[in-house]
């Protein structure tokens, strides 16, 4: 089983749609979780950290389910500019290392 | 503003050449920096953890003699790809962390070996 798994997509959605991505992780002791956004041929940029109680930043909501070992990202009212690859990142315990998922590609269509 | 500066952004060179990539932490002193590699349509894979003043820690399968890492100061780490070959062509990205904060990534270096 991969340490971090994501559906690669692509998810093609119309503008204004709501879309959700899930990501599962294998190390139940992992403590820190993040969503990064990566545009084509660019570096990853932090979208949001994921907190145990769930957190929201504008149109973006992140949730953590420790029992089932997955995190999710919900994007409401999708914009064309949301088109990118969304990377799920898990920080295993006792290290500053990041384990990246393969990313989920989102295309928002006009 | 930028937290990490990575240079160069693009390198095209002949097989057998050694290539040095620099990663600078602009906002804080970074005792730890990370080097990643990303092949097309794949995820970022950690190559090594760069530790200021000590040897780098390499991930399994990464040749330490081929990918030389030097972290001589708290703001600069360098990755040298020695005797590069076409299969080393990839997107190399560094990141820095301030202990409890999320990692910030450099702009990446696109390396093409002919």
GROMACS .gro file of N, CA and C in nm, chain A residues 34 36 38 40-46 49 87 95-103 105, chain B residues 32 34 36 38 43-44 46 49 59 91 93 97 99 101-108 110:
model
  132
   34UNK      N    1  -0.129   1.843   0.485
   34UNK     CA    2  -0.138   1.967   0.410
   34UNK      C    3  -0.197   1.939   0.273
   36UNK      N    4  -0.130   2.108  -0.099
   36UNK     CA    5  -0.053   2.200  -0.179
   36UNK      C    6  -0.115   2.203  -0.319
   38UNK      N    7  -0.019   2.268  -0.724
   38UNK     CA    8   0.092   2.278  -0.818
   38UNK      C    9   0.038   2.306  -0.957
   40UNK      N   10   0.114   2.369  -1.367
   40UNK     CA   11   0.198   2.297  -1.463
   40UNK      C   12   0.339   2.355  -1.468
   41UNK      N   13   0.438   2.270  -1.445
   41UNK     CA   14   0.580   2.307  -1.456
   41UNK      C   15   0.621   2.414  -1.354
   42UNK      N   16   0.548   2.417  -1.242
   42UNK     CA   17   0.582   2.512  -1.137
   42UNK      C   18   0.605   2.436  -1.006
   43UNK      N   19   0.652   2.511  -0.904
   43UNK     CA   20   0.672   2.449  -0.774
   43UNK      C   21   0.540   2.439  -0.698
   44UNK      N   22   0.530   2.346  -0.601
   44UNK     CA   23   0.409   2.338  -0.518
   44UNK      C   24   0.398   2.461  -0.429
   45UNK      N   25   0.274   2.504  -0.409
   45UNK     CA   26   0.249   2.615  -0.318
   45UNK      C   27   0.146   2.573  -0.215
   46UNK      N   28   0.172   2.609  -0.090
   46UNK     CA   29   0.082   2.568   0.017
   46UNK      C   30  -0.056   2.628  -0.003
   49UNK      N   31  -0.311   2.407   0.554
   49UNK     CA   32  -0.285   2.297   0.647
   49UNK      C   33  -0.419   2.233   0.680
   87UNK      N   34  -0.201   1.849  -0.444
   87UNK     CA   35  -0.115   1.748  -0.383
   87UNK      C   36  -0.149   1.731  -0.235
   95UNK      N   37   0.967   1.327   1.224
   95UNK     CA   38   1.051   1.375   1.113
   95UNK      C   39   0.989   1.501   1.054
   96UNK      N   40   1.071   1.580   0.985
   96UNK     CA   41   1.016   1.695   0.913
   96UNK      C   42   0.988   1.660   0.767
   97UNK      N   43   1.010   1.534   0.732
   97UNK     CA   44   0.992   1.494   0.592
   97UNK      C   45   0.845   1.505   0.551
   98UNK      N   46   0.826   1.525   0.421
   98UNK     CA   47   0.694   1.523   0.362
   98UNK      C   48   0.682   1.403   0.270
   99UNK      N   49   0.567   1.338   0.275
   99UNK     CA   50   0.534   1.234   0.178
   99UNK      C   51   0.422   1.291   0.091
  100UNK      N   52   0.447   1.294  -0.040
  100UNK     CA   53   0.350   1.351  -0.133
  100UNK      C   54   0.266   1.243  -0.198
  101UNK      N   55   0.140   1.274  -0.218
  101UNK     CA   56   0.058   1.192  -0.305
  101UNK      C   57   0.091   1.226  -0.449
  102UNK      N   58   0.037   1.149  -0.541
  102UNK     CA   59   0.066   1.172  -0.683
  102UNK      C   60  -0.006   1.295  -0.736
  103UNK      N   61  -0.102   1.346  -0.658
  103UNK     CA   62  -0.174   1.464  -0.702
  103UNK      C   63  -0.303   1.430  -0.773
  105UNK      N   64  -0.559   1.599  -1.050
  105UNK     CA   65  -0.566   1.707  -1.147
  105UNK      C   66  -0.710   1.757  -1.160
  142UNK      N   67   1.761   2.284   0.828
  142UNK     CA   68   1.720   2.169   0.746
  142UNK      C   69   1.658   2.217   0.616
  144UNK      N   70   1.536   2.046   0.218
  144UNK     CA   71   1.505   1.919   0.151
  144UNK      C   72   1.525   1.934   0.002
  146UNK      N   73   1.403   1.754  -0.358
  146UNK     CA   74   1.307   1.664  -0.421
  146UNK      C   75   1.336   1.656  -0.570
  148UNK      N   76   1.110   1.550  -0.935
  148UNK     CA   77   0.978   1.519  -0.990
  148UNK      C   78   0.991   1.488  -1.138
  153UNK      N   79   0.471   1.231  -0.883
  153UNK     CA   80   0.473   1.316  -0.766
  153UNK      C   81   0.616   1.354  -0.729
  154UNK      N   82   0.626   1.445  -0.635
  154UNK     CA   83   0.757   1.481  -0.583
  154UNK      C   84   0.810   1.366  -0.499
  156UNK      N   85   1.118   1.270  -0.237
  156UNK     CA   86   1.227   1.322  -0.156
  156UNK      C   87   1.355   1.248  -0.190
  159UNK      N   88   1.771   1.487   0.277
  159UNK     CA   89   1.755   1.593   0.375
  159UNK      C   90   1.891   1.655   0.398
  169UNK      N   91   1.764   0.938   0.088
  169UNK     CA   92   1.657   0.839   0.084
  169UNK      C   93   1.708   0.713   0.014
  201UNK      N   94   1.281   1.758  -1.283
  201UNK     CA   95   1.253   1.885  -1.216
  201UNK      C   96   1.301   1.868  -1.073
  203UNK      N   97   1.359   2.029  -0.701
  203UNK     CA   98   1.302   2.135  -0.617
  203UNK      C   99   1.356   2.124  -0.476
  207UNK      N  100   1.220   2.461   0.585
  207UNK     CA  101   1.119   2.458   0.689
  207UNK      C  102   1.174   2.526   0.814
  209UNK      N  103   1.102   2.448   1.130
  209UNK     CA  104   1.059   2.353   1.234
  209UNK      C  105   0.910   2.325   1.228
  211UNK      N  106   0.667   2.499   1.093
  211UNK     CA  107   0.591   2.559   0.983
  211UNK      C  108   0.592   2.469   0.860
  212UNK      N  109   0.490   2.484   0.775
  212UNK     CA  110   0.490   2.406   0.650
  212UNK      C  111   0.612   2.440   0.566
  213UNK      N  112   0.653   2.345   0.484
  213UNK     CA  113   0.767   2.367   0.397
  213UNK      C  114   0.732   2.467   0.288
  214UNK      N  115   0.830   2.548   0.256
  214UNK     CA  116   0.819   2.641   0.143
  214UNK      C  117   0.915   2.595   0.035
  215UNK      N  118   0.868   2.596  -0.088
  215UNK     CA  119   0.945   2.541  -0.197
  215UNK      C  120   1.009   2.649  -0.283
  216UNK      N  121   1.126   2.616  -0.335
  216UNK     CA  122   1.188   2.700  -0.435
  216UNK      C  123   1.114   2.688  -0.567
  217UNK      N  124   1.152   2.770  -0.664
  217UNK     CA  125   1.086   2.770  -0.795
  217UNK      C  126   1.118   2.646  -0.877
  218UNK      N  127   1.218   2.570  -0.833
  218UNK     CA  128   1.253   2.449  -0.906
  218UNK      C  129   1.356   2.474  -1.015
  220UNK      N  130   1.468   2.302  -1.380
  220UNK     CA  131   1.437   2.203  -1.483
  220UNK      C  132   1.568   2.165  -1.550
   0.00000   0.00000   0.00000
